[in-house]
Coordinates of C-alpha atoms and ligand atoms in Angstrom, one line a residue:
M1 CA 26.0 23.7 4.8
D2 CA 27.7 23.7 8.2
L3 CA 29.9 20.7 7.5
G4 CA 31.5 20.8 10.9
A5 CA 28.2 20.5 12.7
I6 CA 27.1 17.7 10.3
T7 CA 30.2 15.7 11.1
K8 CA 29.8 16.3 14.8
Y9 CA 26.1 15.2 14.9
S10 CA 26.6 12.4 12.5
A11 CA 29.1 10.8 14.9
L12 CA 26.2 10.7 17.4
H13 CA 24.2 8.6 14.9
A14 CA 27.1 6.5 13.7
K15 CA 26.7 3.9 11.0
P16 CA 27.6 0.3 12.0
N17 CA 30.6 -0.7 10.1
G18 CA 30.0 -2.6 6.8
L19 CA 26.2 -2.3 7.0
I20 CA 24.7 -1.9 3.5
L21 CA 21.0 -1.1 3.0
Q22 CA 18.9 -0.3 0.0
Y23 CA 16.0 2.1 -0.5
G24 CA 13.5 -0.5 -1.7
T25 CA 9.9 -0.4 -2.9
A26 CA 8.8 0.7 0.6
G27 CA 11.9 2.7 1.7
F28 CA 14.5 1.3 4.1
R29 CA 13.4 -1.6 6.3
T30 CA 15.3 -3.7 8.7
K31 CA 15.8 -4.4 12.4
A32 CA 15.2 -1.3 14.4
E33 CA 18.5 -1.3 16.1
H34 CA 20.3 -0.9 12.7
L35 CA 18.4 2.2 11.7
D36 CA 19.6 5.2 13.8
H37 CA 22.1 6.5 11.3
V38 CA 19.6 5.9 8.4
M39 CA 17.0 8.1 10.2
F40 CA 19.5 10.9 10.8
R41 CA 20.6 10.8 7.2
M42 CA 17.1 10.7 5.8
G43 CA 16.5 13.9 7.9
L44 CA 19.4 15.4 6.0
L45 CA 18.1 14.1 2.6
A46 CA 14.6 15.4 3.3
V47 CA 16.0 18.9 3.8
L48 CA 17.9 18.7 0.4
R49 CA 14.8 17.4 -1.4
S50 CA 12.7 20.2 0.2
K51 CA 15.1 22.9 -0.9
Q52 CA 15.2 21.4 -4.4
T53 CA 11.4 21.2 -4.8
K54 CA 10.7 24.3 -2.7
S55 CA 8.0 22.2 -1.1
T56 CA 7.3 20.4 2.2
I57 CA 8.7 16.8 2.2
G58 CA 7.4 14.0 4.5
V59 CA 9.3 11.5 6.5
M60 CA 7.4 8.4 7.8
V61 CA 8.9 6.1 10.4
T62 CA 7.3 2.7 10.0
A63 CA 7.9 -0.9 8.8
S64 CA 4.2 -1.4 7.9
H65 CA 3.3 -5.1 8.3
N66 CA 6.8 -6.3 9.3
P67 CA 7.3 -7.7 12.8
E68 CA 7.4 -5.3 15.7
E69 CA 11.2 -5.5 16.1
D70 CA 11.7 -4.1 12.6
N71 CA 11.4 -0.5 11.6
G72 CA 11.8 1.5 8.5
V73 CA 11.6 4.9 6.9
K74 CA 10.3 6.4 3.7
L75 CA 10.3 9.9 2.2
V76 CA 7.1 11.5 0.8
D77 CA 7.4 13.8 -2.2
P78 CA 5.5 17.1 -2.7
L79 CA 2.1 15.8 -3.9
G80 CA 2.0 13.1 -1.3
E81 CA 3.5 10.5 -3.7
M82 CA 6.5 8.2 -3.2
L83 CA 10.0 9.6 -3.6
A84 CA 11.2 10.1 -7.2
P85 CA 13.4 7.2 -8.4
S86 CA 16.6 9.3 -8.8
W87 CA 16.3 10.3 -5.2
E88 CA 15.9 6.7 -4.1
E89 CA 19.4 6.2 -5.4
H90 CA 20.6 9.2 -3.5
A91 CA 19.0 7.8 -0.4
T92 CA 20.8 4.5 -0.8
C93 CA 24.2 6.3 -1.4
L94 CA 23.7 8.5 1.6
A95 CA 22.6 5.7 3.9
N96 CA 25.6 3.5 2.9
A97 CA 28.3 6.2 3.0
E98 CA 31.0 5.6 5.7
E99 CA 31.3 8.4 8.2
Q100 CA 34.3 10.0 6.5
D101 CA 32.5 10.1 3.1
M102 CA 29.2 11.6 4.3
Q103 CA 30.1 15.2 3.5
R104 CA 31.2 14.4 0.0
V105 CA 28.0 12.4 -0.7
L106 CA 25.9 15.3 0.6
I107 CA 27.7 17.8 -1.6
D108 CA 27.5 15.4 -4.6
I109 CA 23.8 15.1 -4.3
S110 CA 23.3 18.9 -3.9
E111 CA 25.4 19.5 -7.0
K112 CA 23.8 16.8 -9.1
E113 CA 20.4 18.0 -8.3
A114 CA 21.2 21.7 -8.4
V115 CA 19.9 22.3 -4.9
N116 CA 19.9 25.9 -3.8
L117 CA 21.3 25.6 -0.3
Q118 CA 20.0 29.1 0.6
Q119 CA 16.4 28.0 0.0
D120 CA 14.2 27.4 3.1
A121 CA 13.3 23.8 3.9
F122 CA 10.3 22.3 5.7
V123 CA 9.9 18.7 6.7
V124 CA 6.9 16.9 8.3
I125 CA 7.4 13.8 10.3
G126 CA 5.1 10.9 11.3
R127 CA 5.6 7.6 13.1
D128 CA 3.8 4.4 13.8
T129 CA 3.3 2.7 17.2
R130 CA 6.4 0.5 17.3
P131 CA 8.4 0.9 20.5
S132 CA 11.4 2.0 18.5
S133 CA 9.6 4.6 16.4
E134 CA 9.8 7.6 18.8
K135 CA 13.5 7.5 19.3
L136 CA 14.1 6.9 15.6
S137 CA 11.9 9.9 14.6
Q138 CA 14.0 12.0 17.0
S139 CA 17.0 11.0 14.9
V140 CA 15.2 12.2 11.8
I141 CA 14.6 15.6 13.5
D142 CA 18.3 15.8 14.4
G143 CA 19.2 15.4 10.7
V144 CA 16.6 18.0 9.7
T145 CA 17.8 20.5 12.3
V146 CA 21.5 20.2 11.6
L147 CA 21.0 21.1 8.0
G148 CA 18.9 24.2 9.1
G149 CA 15.5 22.8 8.0
Q150 CA 12.3 23.7 9.8
F151 CA 10.0 20.8 10.8
H152 CA 6.7 19.8 12.2
D153 CA 6.5 16.5 14.1
Y154 CA 3.0 15.1 13.9
G155 CA 3.9 12.3 16.2
L156 CA 1.7 9.2 15.8
L157 CA 0.1 9.0 12.3
T158 CA -1.0 6.4 9.9
T159 CA 1.3 6.4 6.8
P160 CA -1.6 7.6 4.5
Q161 CA -2.3 10.5 7.0
L162 CA 1.3 11.7 6.6
H163 CA 0.9 11.5 2.8
Y164 CA -2.3 13.6 3.2
M165 CA -0.6 16.2 5.3
V166 CA 2.2 16.7 2.7
Y167 CA -0.4 17.0 -0.1
C168 CA -2.4 19.5 1.8
R169 CA 0.6 21.6 2.7
N170 CA 1.8 21.8 -0.9
T171 CA -1.5 22.7 -2.4
G172 CA -2.2 25.7 -0.2
G173 CA -4.9 23.9 1.8
R174 CA -7.0 23.3 -1.3
Y175 CA -7.0 19.5 -0.7
G176 CA -7.8 19.9 2.9
K177 CA -6.5 21.1 6.3
A178 CA -3.1 19.7 7.2
T179 CA -4.1 18.6 10.6
V180 CA -5.4 15.3 12.0
E181 CA -8.6 17.1 12.8
G182 CA -8.8 18.3 9.2
Y183 CA -8.4 14.8 7.9
Y184 CA -11.2 13.4 10.2
Q185 CA -13.5 16.3 9.2
K186 CA -13.0 16.1 5.5
L187 CA -13.5 12.3 5.3
S188 CA -16.3 12.1 7.8
K189 CA -18.3 14.9 6.3
A190 CA -18.2 13.2 2.9
F191 CA -19.1 9.9 4.4
V192 CA -22.0 11.2 6.5
E193 CA -23.4 13.1 3.4
L194 CA -23.2 9.9 1.3
T195 CA -24.7 7.5 3.8
K196 CA -27.6 9.9 4.5
Q197 CA -28.7 9.1 1.0
A198 CA -28.7 5.4 1.5
S199 CA -32.2 4.0 1.4
C200 CA -31.5 0.8 3.4
S201 CA -30.7 1.5 6.9
G202 CA -30.7 -0.9 9.8
D203 CA -27.8 -2.6 11.6
E204 CA -27.0 -5.2 9.0
Y205 CA -25.5 -2.6 6.8
R206 CA -24.1 -0.3 9.3
S207 CA -21.8 -2.2 11.7
L208 CA -18.4 -3.5 11.0
K209 CA -15.7 -5.4 12.8
V210 CA -12.2 -4.0 12.3
D211 CA -8.9 -5.8 13.0
C212 CA -6.4 -3.1 13.5
A213 CA -3.2 -5.3 13.6
N214 CA -2.4 -3.9 17.0
G215 CA -1.1 -0.9 15.2
I216 CA -1.7 2.8 14.6
G217 CA -4.9 2.2 12.8
A218 CA -6.6 1.4 16.1
L219 CA -5.6 4.7 17.7
K220 CA -6.6 6.8 14.7
L221 CA -9.9 5.0 14.1
R222 CA -10.8 5.4 17.7
E223 CA -10.1 9.1 17.5
M224 CA -12.1 9.4 14.4
E225 CA -15.1 7.2 15.2
H226 CA -17.4 9.8 16.8
Y227 CA -17.1 12.0 13.7
F228 CA -18.9 9.4 11.5
S229 CA -20.9 7.4 14.0
Q230 CA -24.2 8.5 12.4
G231 CA -23.2 6.5 9.4
L232 CA -21.4 3.5 10.7
S233 CA -20.6 1.8 14.0
V234 CA -17.2 0.1 14.2
Q235 CA -16.1 -2.5 16.6
L236 CA -12.3 -2.6 17.0
F237 CA -10.2 -5.7 17.6
N238 CA -6.5 -6.1 18.0
D239 CA -6.4 -2.5 19.1
G240 CA -2.9 -2.7 20.6
S241 CA -4.1 -2.9 24.2
K242 CA -2.6 -6.4 24.6
G243 CA -1.3 -8.2 21.5
K244 CA 1.9 -7.6 19.5
L245 CA 1.9 -5.6 16.3
N246 CA 1.1 -7.6 13.2
H247 CA 1.4 -10.9 15.2
L248 CA -1.3 -13.4 13.9
C249 CA -3.4 -10.4 12.8
G250 CA -3.6 -7.6 10.3
A251 CA -4.3 -7.5 6.5
D252 CA -1.1 -9.2 5.5
F253 CA -1.7 -12.1 7.9
V254 CA -5.3 -12.5 6.7
K255 CA -4.5 -12.3 3.0
S256 CA -1.5 -14.6 3.1
H257 CA -2.9 -17.3 5.4
Q258 CA -6.5 -17.0 4.1
K259 CA -7.9 -17.1 7.5
P260 CA -9.3 -14.7 10.1
P261 CA -7.0 -12.9 12.6
Q262 CA -6.7 -14.1 16.1
G263 CA -8.7 -12.3 18.7
M264 CA -11.8 -11.7 16.6
E265 CA -15.1 -13.6 17.0
I266 CA -16.9 -13.8 13.7
K267 CA -20.5 -14.8 13.4
S268 CA -21.7 -16.0 10.1
N269 CA -22.2 -13.4 7.4
E270 CA -20.8 -10.6 9.6
R271 CA -18.8 -8.0 7.7
C272 CA -15.2 -7.8 8.9
C273 CA -12.0 -6.1 7.7
S274 CA -8.3 -5.9 8.6
F275 CA -5.8 -3.1 8.4
D276 CA -2.1 -3.6 8.2
G277 CA 0.4 -2.2 10.8
D278 CA 0.5 1.3 9.3
A279 CA -3.1 1.3 8.0
D280 CA -2.4 1.7 4.3
R281 CA -3.8 -1.7 3.3
I282 CA -7.2 -3.2 3.9
V283 CA -8.9 -6.5 3.1
Y284 CA -12.5 -7.6 3.9
Y285 CA -13.8 -11.1 4.8
Y286 CA -16.7 -13.1 6.3
H287 CA -17.7 -16.5 7.3
D288 CA -20.6 -18.0 5.4
A289 CA -23.5 -20.0 7.1
D290 CA -21.4 -23.2 6.8
G291 CA -18.5 -21.6 8.6
H292 CA -16.3 -21.2 5.4
F293 CA -14.0 -18.3 5.4
H294 CA -14.3 -15.9 2.4
L295 CA -11.6 -13.3 1.6
I296 CA -12.5 -10.2 -0.3
D297 CA -9.1 -8.8 -1.5
G298 CA -7.9 -5.7 -3.3
D299 CA -9.1 -7.0 -6.6
K300 CA -12.7 -7.2 -5.4
I301 CA -12.4 -3.9 -3.7
A302 CA -11.3 -2.3 -7.0
T303 CA -14.2 -4.0 -8.8
L304 CA -16.8 -2.6 -6.3
I305 CA -15.4 0.9 -6.5
S306 CA -14.9 1.1 -10.3
S307 CA -18.4 -0.4 -10.9
F308 CA -19.9 2.2 -8.7
L309 CA -18.0 5.1 -10.2
K310 CA -19.0 3.9 -13.7
E311 CA -22.7 3.7 -12.7
L312 CA -22.5 7.3 -11.4
L313 CA -20.9 8.6 -14.5
V314 CA -23.6 6.9 -16.7
E315 CA -26.3 8.5 -14.5
I316 CA -24.7 11.9 -14.7
G317 CA -24.3 11.4 -18.5
E318 CA -20.6 12.0 -18.5
S319 CA -18.3 10.0 -20.6
L320 CA -15.1 10.2 -18.8
N321 CA -12.2 7.9 -19.3
I322 CA -12.0 5.5 -16.4
G323 CA -9.3 2.8 -16.0
V324 CA -8.4 0.2 -13.4
V325 CA -4.7 -0.6 -12.7
Q326 CA -3.7 -4.0 -11.3
T327 CA -0.5 -6.0 -11.0
A328 CA 0.2 -9.6 -12.3
Y329 CA -1.1 -10.8 -8.9
A330 CA -4.6 -9.8 -9.7
N331 CA -6.9 -12.8 -9.9
G332 CA -7.7 -13.6 -13.5
S333 CA -11.4 -13.6 -12.7
S334 CA -11.2 -10.0 -11.6
T335 CA -9.6 -8.9 -14.8
R336 CA -12.1 -10.8 -16.9
Y337 CA -15.0 -9.4 -14.9
L338 CA -13.8 -5.9 -15.2
E339 CA -13.1 -6.1 -18.9
E340 CA -15.9 -8.3 -20.1
V341 CA -18.8 -7.6 -17.8
M342 CA -18.0 -4.0 -16.6
K343 CA -16.4 -3.0 -19.9
V344 CA -13.8 -1.1 -18.0
P345 CA -10.2 -1.1 -19.4
V346 CA -7.7 -2.8 -17.2
Y347 CA -3.9 -2.1 -17.1
C348 CA -1.2 -4.1 -15.5
T349 CA 2.0 -2.6 -13.9
K350 CA 4.9 -3.9 -12.0
T351 CA 4.4 -4.7 -8.3
G352 CA 4.9 -1.7 -5.9
V353 CA 2.5 1.2 -5.2
K354 CA 4.5 3.8 -7.1
H355 CA 4.0 2.0 -10.4
L356 CA 0.3 1.6 -10.0
H357 CA -0.2 5.2 -8.8
H358 CA 1.8 6.6 -11.7
K359 CA -0.3 4.7 -14.2
A360 CA -3.6 5.6 -12.6
Q361 CA -2.7 9.3 -13.0
E362 CA -3.1 8.9 -16.8
F363 CA -6.9 8.6 -16.6
D364 CA -9.7 11.0 -15.8
I365 CA -10.5 8.5 -13.1
G366 CA -7.9 5.9 -12.3
V367 CA -8.7 3.2 -9.7
Y368 CA -5.7 1.1 -8.6
F369 CA -5.4 -1.8 -6.2
E370 CA -2.9 -4.5 -5.5
A371 CA -4.5 -7.8 -4.6
N372 CA -2.9 -7.4 -1.1
G373 CA -5.3 -4.5 -0.4
H374 CA -3.2 -1.4 -1.1
G375 CA -5.0 1.1 -3.4
T376 CA -7.1 4.2 -4.0
A377 CA -8.8 6.1 -6.8
L378 CA -7.4 9.3 -8.4
F379 CA -9.4 12.0 -10.1
S380 CA -7.9 14.5 -12.5
T381 CA -8.4 18.2 -11.6
A382 CA -10.6 18.7 -14.7
V383 CA -12.9 15.9 -13.5
E384 CA -13.2 17.3 -10.0
M385 CA -14.2 20.7 -11.5
K386 CA -16.6 19.2 -13.9
I387 CA -18.3 17.2 -11.2
K388 CA -18.5 20.2 -8.9
Q389 CA -20.2 22.1 -11.6
S390 CA -22.6 19.3 -12.4
A391 CA -23.6 19.0 -8.7
E392 CA -24.7 22.7 -8.9
Q393 CA -26.2 22.9 -12.3
L394 CA -27.9 19.6 -13.2
E395 CA -31.4 18.7 -12.2
D396 CA -32.9 15.9 -10.0
K397 CA -31.4 12.5 -10.4
K398 CA -28.4 13.6 -12.3
R399 CA -27.7 16.2 -9.7
K400 CA -28.0 13.6 -6.9
A401 CA -25.5 11.4 -8.7
A402 CA -23.1 14.3 -9.2
K403 CA -23.4 15.2 -5.6
M404 CA -22.6 11.6 -4.6
L405 CA -19.6 11.5 -6.9
E406 CA -18.4 14.8 -5.4
N407 CA -18.5 13.3 -1.9
I408 CA -16.9 10.1 -3.0
I409 CA -14.0 12.1 -4.5
D410 CA -13.6 13.9 -1.1
L411 CA -13.7 10.5 0.7
F412 CA -10.8 9.0 -1.2
N413 CA -7.3 9.8 0.0
Q414 CA -5.7 10.7 -3.4
A415 CA -2.3 10.9 -2.0
A416 CA -2.0 7.2 -1.1
G417 CA -3.9 4.0 -0.5
D418 CA -5.5 4.4 2.9
A419 CA -7.2 1.7 5.0
I420 CA -9.5 4.1 6.8
S421 CA -10.5 6.1 3.8
D422 CA -11.0 2.9 1.7
M423 CA -13.1 1.4 4.5
L424 CA -15.4 4.4 4.5
V425 CA -15.7 4.4 0.7
I426 CA -16.6 0.7 0.7
E427 CA -19.1 1.1 3.6
A428 CA -20.7 4.0 1.8
I429 CA -21.0 2.1 -1.5
L430 CA -22.4 -1.0 0.2
A431 CA -25.0 1.1 2.0
L432 CA -25.9 3.1 -1.1
K433 CA -26.4 0.0 -3.2
G434 CA -27.9 -2.0 -0.4
L435 CA -25.4 -4.8 -0.9
T436 CA -24.5 -7.4 1.7
V437 CA -21.0 -8.7 1.9
Q438 CA -22.0 -12.0 0.3
Q439 CA -23.6 -10.2 -2.6
W440 CA -20.4 -8.2 -3.1
D441 CA -18.4 -11.3 -2.9
A442 CA -20.6 -13.0 -5.5
L443 CA -19.7 -10.5 -8.2
Y444 CA -17.3 -13.1 -9.5
T445 CA -15.5 -16.2 -8.2
D446 CA -11.8 -16.1 -7.7
L447 CA -9.7 -18.6 -9.6
P448 CA -7.9 -21.0 -7.3
N449 CA -4.3 -19.9 -7.0
R450 CA -1.1 -20.6 -5.2
Q451 CA 2.0 -18.6 -4.3
L452 CA 5.4 -20.1 -3.5
K453 CA 8.9 -18.9 -2.8
V454 CA 12.1 -20.4 -4.3
Q455 CA 15.6 -19.8 -2.9
V456 CA 18.2 -19.1 -5.5
A457 CA 21.9 -18.1 -5.2
D458 CA 21.3 -14.7 -6.9
R459 CA 17.7 -13.7 -7.7
R460 CA 18.9 -11.0 -10.1
V461 CA 19.5 -13.7 -12.7
I462 CA 15.7 -13.5 -13.2
S463 CA 14.7 -10.5 -15.2
T464 CA 11.1 -9.9 -16.4
T465 CA 9.1 -7.9 -18.9
N466 CA 5.5 -7.2 -19.7
A467 CA 4.8 -5.9 -16.2
E468 CA 6.5 -9.0 -14.6
R469 CA 4.3 -11.4 -16.5
Q470 CA 7.1 -12.9 -18.6
A471 CA 10.7 -13.9 -17.7
V472 CA 13.4 -12.7 -20.1
T473 CA 16.3 -14.4 -18.3
P474 CA 17.6 -17.0 -17.6
P475 CA 17.3 -18.5 -21.0
G476 CA 14.6 -21.2 -21.4
L477 CA 12.7 -20.3 -18.2
Q478 CA 9.7 -18.6 -19.9
E479 CA 9.5 -21.4 -22.5
A480 CA 9.4 -24.0 -19.6
I481 CA 6.6 -22.0 -17.9
N482 CA 4.7 -21.7 -21.2
D483 CA 4.8 -25.5 -21.6
L484 CA 3.7 -26.1 -18.0
V485 CA 0.8 -23.6 -18.2
K486 CA -0.5 -25.4 -21.3
K487 CA -1.2 -28.6 -19.3
Y488 CA -3.9 -26.9 -17.2
K489 CA -7.2 -25.2 -17.8
L490 CA -7.8 -21.5 -17.2
S491 CA -4.2 -21.4 -16.1
R492 CA -1.5 -18.7 -15.8
A493 CA 1.8 -18.5 -14.0
F494 CA 4.7 -16.1 -13.6
V495 CA 7.8 -15.7 -11.6
R496 CA 9.6 -12.5 -10.3
P497 CA 12.4 -11.7 -8.0
S498 CA 11.0 -10.2 -4.7
G499 CA 11.8 -6.6 -4.0
T500 CA 11.7 -7.1 -0.2
E501 CA 13.0 -10.6 0.4
D502 CA 15.9 -12.7 -1.0
V503 CA 13.6 -15.1 -2.8
V504 CA 12.0 -15.7 -6.2
R505 CA 8.2 -15.5 -6.0
V506 CA 6.1 -18.0 -8.0
Y507 CA 2.4 -17.4 -8.8
A508 CA 0.0 -19.8 -10.4
E509 CA -3.7 -20.0 -11.0
A510 CA -5.9 -22.6 -12.6
D511 CA -9.4 -24.0 -12.7
S512 CA -9.0 -26.1 -9.5
Q513 CA -6.9 -25.7 -6.4
E514 CA -5.2 -29.0 -7.1
S515 CA -4.1 -27.8 -10.6
A516 CA -3.0 -24.4 -9.2
D517 CA -0.9 -26.3 -6.6
H518 CA 0.6 -28.6 -9.2
L519 CA 1.4 -25.8 -11.6
A520 CA 3.0 -23.7 -8.9
H521 CA 5.2 -26.6 -7.8
E522 CA 6.3 -27.4 -11.4
V523 CA 7.1 -23.8 -12.1
S524 CA 9.1 -23.7 -8.8
L525 CA 11.1 -26.7 -10.0
A526 CA 11.8 -25.0 -13.3
V527 CA 13.1 -21.9 -11.4
F528 CA 15.2 -24.1 -9.2
Q529 CA 16.8 -25.8 -12.1
L530 CA 17.2 -22.9 -14.5
A531 CA 17.9 -20.0 -12.1
G532 CA 20.4 -21.5 -9.7
G533 CA 18.3 -22.9 -6.9
I534 CA 20.0 -23.5 -3.6
G535 CA 19.1 -25.7 -0.6
E536 CA 16.4 -28.3 -0.8
R537 CA 14.6 -28.8 -4.1
P538 CA 11.0 -27.6 -3.9
Q539 CA 8.8 -30.4 -2.7
P540 CA 5.3 -31.1 -3.9
G541 CA 2.6 -29.9 -1.5
Y542 CA 3.2 -26.7 0.4
K543 CA 3.8 -25.5 3.9
A544 CA 1.6 -22.6 5.0
A545 CA 4.6 -20.4 5.7
E546 CA 5.8 -20.8 2.1
T547 CA 2.6 -19.7 0.5
T548 CA 2.8 -16.2 1.8
H549 CA 3.3 -13.3 -0.5
N550 CA 5.4 -10.8 1.4
I551 CA 4.6 -12.1 4.8
N552 CA 8.1 -12.5 6.3
N553 CA 9.9 -9.3 5.8
A554 CA 12.4 -9.9 8.6
F555 CA 15.6 -9.0 6.9
G556 CA 18.5 -11.1 8.0
P557 CA 21.9 -10.6 6.4
G558 CA 21.8 -11.2 2.7
T559 CA 18.1 -10.3 2.2
A560 CA 16.8 -7.7 -0.1
N561 CA 17.1 -4.5 1.9
E562 CA 20.1 -5.3 4.0
H563 CA 23.3 -7.1 3.7
T564 CA 26.6 -6.9 5.5
V565 CA 29.8 -6.7 3.6
P566 CA 32.8 -8.5 5.1
Ligands
16G1 C1 6.2 -3.4 -0.9 C2 5.2 -2.6 -1.6 C3 3.9 -3.3 -2.0 C4 4.3 -4.6 -2.7 C5 5.3 -5.4 -2.0 C6 5.8 -6.5 -2.8 C7 4.8 -0.2 -1.3 C8 4.4 0.9 -0.4 N1 4.8 -1.4 -0.8 O1 5.7 -3.8 0.4 O2 3.1 -2.5 -2.8 O3 3.1 -5.4 -2.9 O4 6.4 -4.6 -1.6 O5 6.8 -7.3 -2.2 O6 5.1 0.1 -2.5 P1 7.7 -8.3 -2.9 O7 8.5 -7.6 -4.0 O8 8.6 -8.9 -1.9 O9 6.8 -9.3 -3.5
MG2 MG1 1.5 -0.9 5.1

């Protein structure tokens, strides 16, 4: 380690005094102007992680669905997964070290993790379309270079594309070619093969309106479009040519406001979808003949996918163990449908992609989705081999089903939830099954629900268990929630401290919207009273802005990822 050079370059990416940040569920995220030093240091950390794992490590510069002025960074581990938890702690320590302590922290990490500093390092870098992203990714490169790491800068990429690149590079190209072209070819080939087998053709099934949140998804989908145009025609909206990133559009806006994005004309029964700002989330929606808006969220996407996979397995005659992973936010109707009608086992984990991904790896086939539209399906290596064999050896109908499954496996991005890949999977399934968007929506009816936020002095006084469905502290809170829930039919409620904002989140569902609203309000009051509420007491009724789950991630001082020490 050339400590002299590190000190010299670090001074060019100086840390603002007193700024403290935390590597949260989605890496570091805050106002772009506070991130230069973090980027440089994440370049350094990526080199250490690469040396330790003897693998390529990814660094993605993005703040996903946050406002355009924000930015963020996250590291991608060797198999395309999120950074290991112990390294999240190193990331936080390194980002917060004052200039004079930087060297010591770097040496500490290297020693603790037994990093062989002589080992070669390779880092790949991607960025979204934010105005600040290019300069910030240059700071990452400075960090990589000063520690002697090699790098490849992919430039503009969706987050899941960067995860894909890392996965490809660390599996000797078995997963695919580590180029944007390779990604387009792999997915499109599988998609075109699948849709060729669809018996129903015609425009109704094959055209789709896509809201790209004025982000990177538009650029990449436009590049990719001609590869799969035989199977699907996409019409892009909010493609970044005029609007602001994530402003009044995108998956997060549509999901949290339960209304269509601005800038998209929707005729009744037209199939539409929205990506988020870095294209790792997707939700679908349509207007019915009466002009009512219907949202099809991650829960319904998981249901469509797992039902289809299960049907294929039955057809092939394989009894593989398939599981669906959700979080506490999954609508109760979806869980009931999966367990009781589909007879698919459902598991619940804590919020945050890494928890779902990890759980899904336990199955032959693990399908995971958060209600907000982030998810994918994972297939064990043994399953992939078995299906490949079946596609060659079986006869007729069984062979056809095995071939379909083989293509579906190729169409999923198994490194991370991916809006483009999920969209193509969904479109293929709808075409193959001849389902309209309304028929898909009619699989089950969502229970009315409400989400609220409560301000408390210190949200850490709330701790939870049972995948965030029960509060352990403060004393009396869970008992209060239990008593409130008993008052309503088909009801459920939970509270959890947010991982991205300085608030406590409240979720309630019940047999009617009125009951869900009442229950959410009463639970908010219990949180306010028992967990040290501050400011105005929660009022009955709700303001649109308060209902959003994870909508406003602008981190002012004192919020989850950033606070300033005096
Ligand atoms: C992050 C997570 C997302 C989760 C959300 C919850 C990743 C890549 N993203 O955006 O999965 O739904 O946080 O936010 O893990 P909350 O803790 O503020 O409710
Ligand atoms: Mg995202």
